[in-house]
C-alpha cells in the first residue's frame, strides 16, 4: 500500500481495494450507475416481502385470525372468562409466530456463515440467487391459502412455509450483501447501501397503500371505492392474505434489473461442492484465527447486541401501541406506512452520516438517538405526554388519531423508523469497511449469524419485566439497555478511517 493511500484515502477504500479485487476500483462507477442501481433494485423487489408478510400485515393476521381463532374453536381455553380467554388466545397466536421466527433463525444461524464462506470460493452467484428468490416467491404466494376458520392450509404447514421462506430471505441477503463491494467505487458504497434500503422501504410503503385504498377501506367504509377491487372479500381476510401473493408478484416484476446489471464475480466453472467443503474449512479456520480479525469480531459482537434491540422495538411496537394507546387496526396500519416512509429516508440518512462523520461515529450517533427516542416514546400514554407533565387532549373528531398523544407518538415514531434504518445501513457499510476483501462473503455470513444468535434476548427481556412489573412500558424500557451496551461496545472497535468517508 502506498503512503498516499494510507494517509489520504478512506478506510473503506483500503478494505475493499485489497489484493486481487474482483473488479478493479477504477472500473467501478458511481452510486447511480447501472451495477449500483441493479444492486439496489434487489431490495426494491425483495424487501416488501419482509415488511408486508413478516411484520405488518400477514403475521398479525396469522396470529390472531388463524392460530388464536383456531385455538378458541378447539376449546383450548374453555372455562376461562371471555376477556381472559381472548388474552390467552392472542398470546397463543403470538407464541406460534415467535416459534416460526425462532426456528428460522436457528437454521439460518447455523448455515448462513457456511453459505457466505462458500461464496468466496464458488461459482456464479446469480443462479443461486435465482433459486432462493424463486422459492421465496413460491412460498410467499402460497400464503394466500392460509385461510381462517380451519380452511385452507393446516397451521403446521403454514408455519413450515414461512420457515422456508424466511430462510430463503436470509440466504438471499447474505449473497446480496457479499456482492455490494463490486458494484461501485469504494467511496460511494455507503450511499449505494442506503439507496437499497430506501428503495425497499418505499416499495413496501406503496404496496401497503394499495392494500388499504383498494381493498381494506372500500370493504370497511366504502371509500375510495364502493367495494374492494377484484372481488376481494375482507370478511375472509383476503386483503390480509393477499400480502404474500402481492409480494411474490412484485418480486417477479422488479428483480430483473439486478440480474441484468449487477456484476457477478463468482468464479466461472468453480465447483460448488468443493466451495462448500472449502468454505466450511475456511469458516472454522476463521474462528480459530479470531485474534487476527479482532476488530471485525468486536464490531459483530456490538451489532449482535444493538441489532436485537432494534428488531424487538420494531417487531413489538404494534403490540405496545395496541395495549398502551388503544390503537385500532387502521391506526396501526397507518403507523406502519408512516414508519416505512421515514425508514426510506433513514436509508439515505445513514449514507449521509457515514460520509459526514465516518461510519463508526455515525453508528454512535444513531444509537444515541434511539436511546433518546425510546425514552420519549415511553413517556406517552392515553392520558399524558412526558411522563405526566403535559395532559393529552382530543384534537380531532372521530376515533382515528383523535388525541394529542396519538400525534406525538407518530412524530417521535418517525424518528425511530429513520434511525433504525440508518443504523442498519451504517452497520452494513462498517462491515464492508473493516472486513478483509477476500473474506467479505465469509464475514457477511458471520454478520448474519450475529443478527440471529441472540434474537430471543429482546423479547425475553420485555416478557419478564412486563410480567414482573405488570407494565408494558417497563417491559419495553429494557430495550434501552441493549442500545446502551451496543454503544459502549462499538467504542472499542478500532476503525482506521479518519473523520469522514469521502
Short mmCIF file of C-alpha atoms in Angstrom, two decimals, residues 1 9-18 177 180-181 186-187 189-190 295-296 299 354 358-360 363 425-437 440 443-444 447 493-498 500-501:
data_model
loop_
_atom_site.label_atom_id
_atom_site.label_comp_id
_atom_site.label_asym_id
_atom_site.label_seq_id
_atom_site.Cartn_x
_atom_site.Cartn_y
_atom_site.Cartn_z
CA UNK A 1 0.00 0.00 0.00
CA UNK A 9 -7.79 7.55 1.21
CA UNK A 10 -10.75 6.39 3.27
CA UNK A 11 -10.57 3.14 5.20
CA UNK A 12 -13.41 1.72 3.14
CA UNK A 13 -11.21 2.04 0.07
CA UNK A 14 -8.41 0.24 1.85
CA UNK A 15 -10.75 -2.53 2.95
CA UNK A 16 -12.37 -3.03 -0.42
CA UNK A 17 -9.32 -2.43 -2.57
CA UNK A 18 -7.36 -5.31 -1.05
CA UNK A 177 -24.55 -8.20 0.75
CA UNK A 180 -22.01 -4.91 -2.65
CA UNK A 181 -18.27 -4.23 -2.92
CA UNK A 186 -15.40 2.21 -2.64
CA UNK A 187 -16.11 5.77 -1.52
CA UNK A 189 -20.64 2.19 -1.22
CA UNK A 190 -22.35 3.67 1.86
CA UNK A 295 -11.76 -5.55 15.21
CA UNK A 296 -14.32 -7.17 12.92
CA UNK A 299 -17.93 -4.92 15.77
CA UNK A 354 -21.33 7.80 7.12
CA UNK A 358 -17.29 8.47 9.44
CA UNK A 359 -19.07 5.15 9.82
CA UNK A 360 -18.15 4.44 13.45
CA UNK A 363 -23.32 4.33 14.38
CA UNK A 425 -27.28 0.95 6.60
CA UNK A 426 -24.26 2.17 8.58
CA UNK A 427 -23.71 -1.27 10.12
CA UNK A 428 -23.56 -2.92 6.71
CA UNK A 429 -21.17 -0.25 5.47
CA UNK A 430 -18.99 -0.72 8.55
CA UNK A 431 -18.50 -4.39 7.81
CA UNK A 432 -17.54 -3.65 4.20
CA UNK A 433 -15.05 -1.10 5.52
CA UNK A 434 -13.20 -3.31 8.02
CA UNK A 435 -13.58 -6.90 6.74
CA UNK A 436 -10.78 -8.44 4.63
CA UNK A 437 -11.66 -8.17 0.95
CA UNK A 440 -16.14 -10.46 2.60
CA UNK A 443 -17.77 -12.21 7.23
CA UNK A 444 -21.23 -11.34 5.91
CA UNK A 447 -22.76 -10.73 10.16
CA UNK A 493 -13.78 -1.03 17.74
CA UNK A 494 -10.65 0.44 16.17
CA UNK A 495 -11.66 1.86 12.82
CA UNK A 496 -8.78 3.05 10.62
CA UNK A 497 -10.75 5.78 8.94
CA UNK A 498 -10.23 9.46 9.56
CA UNK A 500 -15.24 11.19 7.01
CA UNK A 501 -15.96 8.91 4.11
#
